[in-house]
C-alpha positions as a Markdown table, in Angstrom:
| # | Residue | x | y | z |
|---|---|---|---|---|
| 1 | Met | 8.5 | 1.0 | 36.9 |
| 2 | Ser | 4.9 | 0.3 | 37.8 |
| 3 | Leu | 4.7 | -3.4 | 36.9 |
| 4 | Pro | 1.7 | -5.7 | 37.3 |
| 5 | Arg | 1.1 | -7.0 | 40.8 |
| 6 | Ile | 2.5 | -10.5 | 41.5 |
| 7 | Ala | -0.2 | -13.1 | 42.1 |
| 8 | Thr | -0.6 | -16.8 | 42.5 |
| 9 | Arg | -1.4 | -19.0 | 39.5 |
| 10 | Glu | -5.0 | -19.4 | 40.7 |
| 11 | Glu | -5.4 | -15.7 | 41.1 |
| 12 | Trp | -4.0 | -15.0 | 37.6 |
| 13 | Leu | -6.2 | -17.7 | 36.1 |
| 14 | Ala | -9.4 | -16.2 | 37.6 |
| 15 | Ala | -8.4 | -12.7 | 36.3 |
| 16 | Arg | -7.6 | -14.1 | 32.9 |
| 17 | Lys | -10.9 | -15.9 | 32.6 |
| 18 | Glu | -12.7 | -12.7 | 33.5 |
| 19 | Leu | -10.7 | -10.8 | 30.9 |
| 20 | Leu | -11.4 | -13.6 | 28.4 |
| 21 | Ala | -15.1 | -13.0 | 28.7 |
| 22 | Lys | -14.6 | -9.3 | 27.8 |
| 23 | Glu | -12.3 | -10.3 | 24.9 |
| 24 | Lys | -14.9 | -12.7 | 23.5 |
| 25 | Asn | -17.5 | -10.0 | 23.7 |
| 26 | Leu | -15.2 | -7.6 | 21.9 |
| 27 | Thr | -14.7 | -10.3 | 19.2 |
| 28 | Arg | -18.4 | -10.6 | 18.7 |
| 29 | Gln | -18.7 | -6.8 | 18.5 |
| 30 | His | -15.9 | -6.8 | 15.9 |
| 31 | Asp | -17.6 | -9.5 | 13.8 |
| 32 | Ala | -20.9 | -7.5 | 14.0 |
| 33 | Leu | -19.0 | -4.3 | 12.9 |
| 34 | Ser | -17.4 | -6.1 | 10.0 |
| 35 | Thr | -20.8 | -7.2 | 8.9 |
| 36 | Glu | -22.0 | -3.6 | 9.0 |
| 37 | Arg | -18.9 | -2.5 | 7.0 |
| 38 | Arg | -19.6 | -5.1 | 4.3 |
| 39 | Asn | -23.3 | -3.9 | 4.2 |
| 40 | Leu | -22.2 | -0.3 | 3.4 |
| 41 | Pro | -23.5 | 1.1 | 0.1 |
| 42 | Met | -21.0 | 1.6 | -2.6 |
| 43 | Ile | -20.3 | 4.5 | -5.0 |
| 44 | Glu | -19.5 | 4.0 | -8.7 |
| 45 | Ile | -16.3 | 5.7 | -9.8 |
| 46 | Val | -17.1 | 7.6 | -12.9 |
| 47 | Lys | -14.0 | 9.8 | -13.1 |
| 48 | Asp | -11.2 | 8.5 | -15.2 |
| 49 | Tyr | -8.3 | 8.5 | -12.7 |
| 50 | Gln | -5.0 | 7.7 | -14.3 |
| 51 | Phe | -1.7 | 6.8 | -12.7 |
| 52 | Asp | 2.0 | 6.5 | -13.6 |
| 53 | Gly | 3.3 | 3.1 | -13.0 |
| 54 | Pro | 6.5 | 1.2 | -13.9 |
| 55 | Asp | 4.8 | 0.0 | -17.2 |
| 56 | Gly | 3.5 | 3.4 | -18.2 |
| 57 | Arg | 0.1 | 5.2 | -17.7 |
| 58 | Val | -2.6 | 3.1 | -16.2 |
| 59 | Arg | -6.2 | 3.6 | -15.2 |
| 60 | Leu | -7.8 | 2.7 | -11.8 |
| 61 | Ile | -9.3 | -0.6 | -13.2 |
| 62 | Asp | -5.8 | -1.6 | -14.2 |
| 63 | Leu | -4.6 | -1.5 | -10.6 |
| 64 | Phe | -6.9 | -4.5 | -9.8 |
| 65 | Glu | -4.6 | -6.8 | -11.7 |
| 66 | Asn | -7.6 | -8.7 | -12.9 |
| 67 | Arg | -8.8 | -9.4 | -9.4 |
| 68 | Pro | -12.4 | -8.3 | -8.1 |
| 69 | Gln | -11.1 | -6.4 | -5.1 |
| 70 | Leu | -8.4 | -3.6 | -4.7 |
| 71 | Met | -7.0 | -2.0 | -1.6 |
| 72 | Ile | -5.1 | 1.2 | -2.0 |
| 73 | Tyr | -2.9 | 2.6 | 0.8 |
| 74 | His | -2.5 | 6.3 | 0.5 |
| 75 | Phe | 1.1 | 6.6 | 1.3 |
| 76 | Met | 2.2 | 10.1 | 2.4 |
| 77 | Phe | 4.8 | 11.3 | -0.2 |
| 78 | His | 4.7 | 15.1 | -1.0 |
| 79 | Pro | 5.9 | 15.9 | -4.5 |
| 80 | Glu | 8.7 | 18.0 | -3.1 |
| 81 | Trp | 10.0 | 15.3 | -0.6 |
| 82 | Glu | 13.0 | 13.2 | -1.4 |
| 83 | Glu | 11.9 | 10.5 | 1.1 |
| 84 | Gly | 8.6 | 8.8 | 2.0 |
| 85 | Cys | 6.7 | 9.4 | 5.2 |
| 86 | Ser | 8.5 | 7.7 | 8.1 |
| 87 | Ser | 5.3 | 6.5 | 9.6 |
| 88 | Cys | 3.9 | 5.1 | 6.3 |
| 89 | Ser | 7.3 | 3.5 | 5.7 |
| 90 | Ala | 7.2 | 1.9 | 9.2 |
| 91 | Gly | 3.8 | 0.3 | 8.4 |
| 92 | Thr | 4.9 | -0.8 | 4.9 |
| 93 | Asp | 8.0 | -2.4 | 6.4 |
| 94 | Glu | 5.7 | -4.9 | 8.1 |
| 95 | Leu | 4.1 | -6.1 | 4.8 |
| 96 | Ser | 5.6 | -9.4 | 3.7 |
| 97 | Pro | 5.4 | -11.4 | 0.5 |
| 98 | Gly | 3.1 | -13.8 | 2.4 |
| 99 | Phe | 0.7 | -10.9 | 3.2 |
| 100 | Leu | 0.3 | -10.0 | -0.5 |
| 101 | Glu | 0.0 | -13.7 | -1.4 |
| 102 | His | -2.7 | -14.3 | 1.1 |
| 103 | Leu | -4.7 | -11.3 | -0.3 |
| 104 | His | -4.2 | -12.6 | -3.8 |
| 105 | Val | -5.6 | -16.0 | -2.8 |
| 106 | Arg | -8.7 | -14.2 | -1.7 |
| 107 | Asp | -9.0 | -12.3 | -5.0 |
| 108 | Thr | -7.7 | -9.0 | -3.5 |
| 109 | Thr | -4.9 | -6.8 | -4.8 |
| 110 | Tyr | -3.0 | -4.4 | -2.5 |
| 111 | Ala | -1.2 | -1.3 | -4.0 |
| 112 | Met | 0.0 | 2.1 | -2.8 |
| 113 | Val | -0.6 | 5.4 | -4.4 |
| 114 | Ser | 1.2 | 8.7 | -3.7 |
| 115 | Arg | 1.3 | 12.3 | -5.2 |
| 116 | Ala | 5.0 | 12.3 | -5.6 |
| 117 | Pro | 6.5 | 11.6 | -9.1 |
| 118 | Leu | 7.0 | 7.9 | -10.0 |
| 119 | Asp | 10.8 | 8.2 | -10.0 |
| 120 | Lys | 10.8 | 9.3 | -6.4 |
| 121 | Leu | 8.5 | 6.5 | -5.4 |
| 122 | Gln | 10.7 | 3.9 | -7.3 |
| 123 | Ser | 13.8 | 5.3 | -5.6 |
| 124 | Trp | 12.4 | 5.1 | -2.1 |
| 125 | Lys | 10.9 | 1.6 | -2.9 |
| 126 | Ala | 14.3 | 0.3 | -4.0 |
| 127 | Arg | 16.0 | 1.8 | -0.8 |
| 128 | Lys | 13.4 | 0.0 | 1.3 |
| 129 | Gly | 13.6 | -3.2 | -0.6 |
| 130 | Trp | 9.7 | -3.4 | -1.0 |
| 131 | Glu | 8.2 | -5.6 | -3.7 |
| 132 | Leu | 4.6 | -4.3 | -3.7 |
| 133 | Pro | 3.0 | -2.2 | -6.5 |
| 134 | Trp | 3.3 | 1.6 | -6.1 |
| 135 | Tyr | 1.8 | 4.2 | -8.4 |
| 136 | Ser | 1.9 | 8.0 | -8.7 |
| 137 | Ser | -1.3 | 10.0 | -8.8 |
| 138 | Ser | 0.6 | 13.1 | -9.9 |
| 139 | Gly | -1.5 | 15.5 | -11.9 |
| 140 | Ser | -4.8 | 13.8 | -11.0 |
| 141 | Asp | -7.6 | 14.5 | -8.4 |
| 142 | Phe | -7.3 | 11.0 | -6.9 |
| 143 | Asn | -5.6 | 12.0 | -3.6 |
| 144 | Tyr | -7.9 | 15.0 | -3.2 |
| 145 | Asp | -11.1 | 13.1 | -4.0 |
| 146 | Phe | -10.3 | 10.3 | -1.4 |
| 147 | Gly | -9.5 | 12.7 | 1.4 |
| 148 | Val | -5.8 | 12.4 | 1.8 |
| 149 | Thr | -4.5 | 15.6 | 0.3 |
| 150 | Ile | -5.8 | 18.6 | 2.2 |
| 151 | Asp | -6.2 | 21.9 | 0.3 |
| 152 | Ala | -9.0 | 24.1 | 1.5 |
| 153 | Ser | -8.4 | 26.5 | -1.3 |
| 154 | Arg | -9.6 | 23.8 | -3.6 |
| 155 | Gly | -12.5 | 22.8 | -1.4 |
| 156 | Phe | -10.7 | 19.9 | 0.2 |
| 157 | Gly | -10.8 | 21.0 | 3.8 |
| 158 | Glu | -11.5 | 17.9 | 5.8 |
| 159 | Tyr | -9.9 | 14.7 | 7.0 |
| 160 | Asn | -11.4 | 11.5 | 8.4 |
| 161 | Tyr | -14.9 | 13.0 | 7.9 |
| 162 | Arg | -14.1 | 16.0 | 10.1 |
| 163 | Ser | -13.5 | 19.6 | 8.9 |
| 164 | Leu | -10.4 | 21.4 | 9.7 |
| 165 | Asp | -12.4 | 23.8 | 11.9 |
| 166 | Glu | -13.6 | 20.8 | 13.9 |
| 167 | Tyr | -10.0 | 19.6 | 14.4 |
| 168 | Ala | -9.0 | 23.2 | 15.6 |
| 169 | Ala | -11.9 | 23.3 | 18.1 |
| 170 | Ala | -10.7 | 19.9 | 19.4 |
| 171 | Gly | -7.2 | 21.3 | 20.0 |
| 172 | Gln | -5.6 | 20.2 | 16.9 |
| 173 | Glu | -5.0 | 23.6 | 15.4 |
| 174 | Ser | -2.1 | 22.5 | 13.2 |
| 175 | Met | -4.5 | 20.6 | 11.0 |
| 176 | Lys | -5.8 | 24.0 | 10.0 |
| 177 | Thr | -2.7 | 26.2 | 10.1 |
| 178 | Ala | -0.2 | 23.8 | 8.4 |
| 179 | Asp | 0.9 | 24.8 | 5.0 |
| 180 | Gln | -1.4 | 23.4 | 2.4 |
| 181 | Pro | -1.6 | 21.3 | 0.3 |
| 182 | Tyr | -0.3 | 18.6 | 2.6 |
| 183 | Asp | -0.9 | 14.8 | 2.7 |
| 184 | Met | -2.3 | 12.4 | 5.2 |
| 185 | Pro | -2.4 | 8.6 | 5.4 |
| 186 | Gly | -5.5 | 6.5 | 4.5 |
| 187 | Leu | -6.7 | 3.2 | 3.0 |
| 188 | Ser | -9.4 | 2.8 | 0.5 |
| 189 | Cys | -11.2 | -0.3 | -0.8 |
| 190 | Phe | -12.6 | -0.8 | -4.3 |
| 191 | Leu | -14.7 | -3.4 | -6.0 |
| 192 | Gln | -15.0 | -4.2 | -9.8 |
| 193 | Ala | -17.9 | -5.8 | -11.4 |
| 194 | Asp | -18.7 | -6.1 | -15.2 |
| 195 | Gly | -16.0 | -3.5 | -15.9 |
| 196 | Arg | -17.4 | -0.9 | -13.5 |
| 197 | Val | -15.4 | 0.2 | -10.4 |
| 198 | Phe | -17.0 | 1.1 | -7.0 |
| 199 | His | -15.6 | 2.6 | -3.9 |
| 200 | Thr | -16.8 | 0.6 | -0.9 |
| 201 | Tyr | -14.8 | 1.8 | 2.2 |
| 202 | Ser | -12.0 | 4.2 | 3.4 |
| 203 | Gln | -10.3 | 4.5 | 6.7 |
| 204 | Tyr | -7.9 | 7.1 | 8.1 |
| 205 | Ala | -5.9 | 8.1 | 11.2 |
| 206 | Arg | -6.0 | 5.6 | 14.0 |
| 207 | Gly | -8.5 | 3.5 | 12.0 |
| 208 | Leu | -5.4 | 2.4 | 10.1 |
| 209 | Glu | -4.1 | 0.5 | 13.1 |
| 210 | Ser | -6.7 | -2.2 | 12.4 |
| 211 | Thr | -4.7 | -3.0 | 9.3 |
| 212 | Gly | -1.3 | -2.9 | 10.9 |
| 213 | Gly | 0.7 | -5.5 | 12.8 |
| 214 | Ser | 3.1 | -4.5 | 15.5 |
| 215 | Tyr | 0.7 | -2.5 | 17.6 |
| 216 | Tyr | -1.7 | -5.4 | 17.9 |
| 217 | Phe | 1.2 | -7.7 | 19.1 |
| 218 | Leu | 2.4 | -5.0 | 21.5 |
| 219 | Asp | -1.2 | -4.7 | 22.9 |
| 220 | Leu | -1.0 | -8.3 | 24.2 |
| 221 | Thr | 2.1 | -7.6 | 26.3 |
| 222 | Ala | 2.4 | -6.2 | 29.9 |
| 223 | Leu | 4.3 | -3.2 | 28.8 |
| 224 | Gly | 2.0 | -2.5 | 25.9 |
| 225 | Arg | 3.0 | 0.0 | 23.2 |
| 226 | Gln | 5.1 | 1.9 | 25.8 |
| 227 | Glu | 3.6 | 5.3 | 24.7 |
| 228 | Glu | 2.8 | 8.3 | 26.8 |
| 229 | Trp | -0.9 | 8.1 | 26.5 |
| 230 | Glu | -1.3 | 4.5 | 27.8 |
| 231 | Glu | -2.7 | 3.4 | 31.1 |
| 232 | Pro | -1.4 | 2.4 | 33.6 |
| 233 | Lys | 1.2 | 5.1 | 33.7 |
| 234 | Asp | 4.9 | 4.5 | 34.6 |
| 235 | Arg | 4.8 | 1.0 | 33.0 |
| 236 | Thr | 8.0 | 1.8 | 31.1 |
| 237 | Glu | 11.1 | 3.8 | 31.9 |
| 238 | Ser | 11.1 | 5.4 | 28.5 |
| 239 | Ala | 7.6 | 6.2 | 27.2 |
| 240 | Arg | 7.5 | 7.1 | 23.6 |
| 241 | Ser | 5.3 | 9.6 | 21.8 |
| 242 | Ala | 2.4 | 8.3 | 19.8 |
| 243 | Thr | 4.2 | 8.7 | 16.5 |
| 244 | Pro | 3.8 | 5.5 | 14.6 |
| 245 | Asp | 7.2 | 5.4 | 12.9 |
| 246 | Phe | 8.9 | 3.0 | 15.3 |
| 247 | Ala | 11.9 | 5.3 | 15.3 |
| 248 | Ser | 12.3 | 4.7 | 19.1 |
């Protein structure tokens, strides 16, 4: 294993202070980026999306649970699957009751939406022991319109603001050749005001790491995420693939 070099306390402290200056600069950049994100324009939702929930049929505004903000995690669960996506499940495993409580204190609701029928979602939710709200968008355009169900035959041929042709040109041919329709992960934010609902933000792919937990803790350590793409190389004896399911 290629471990960090051994240094004196004085050498370590000098290097740490140099890195701290860069970390503070990144923090300021992050704050500035968050300001830009909050200043994005918003789009009014005029389509009457409806979902199946444990208490029956509900509309998008009902998912807010009388709070002004709503975050929806687009959980990958194909209607034909019997189990939820392993990567989405790994991320959801990290969400504690405290996480939901803290969002609620700040007037924000968190929920998940998937294309699979409600009975499959409830079954998987029970097996995983989750307590967060989860709705089925089966029969609606919701997943398609928010970029997480890919079906070029219906005109939904892009993901994360890039076309399937762009993915293929970048070496990710499977994004174009995989059997469609297929689902991808994402997170969308909504705001309600005076009975009107607005879409304010969506993120996909590695952008979802910013709303995760384990990766950011691992990034603080000497061994890091222990994945094949990381530098420096040979930092771990068993480098994993960059598959975010924490199966290994």
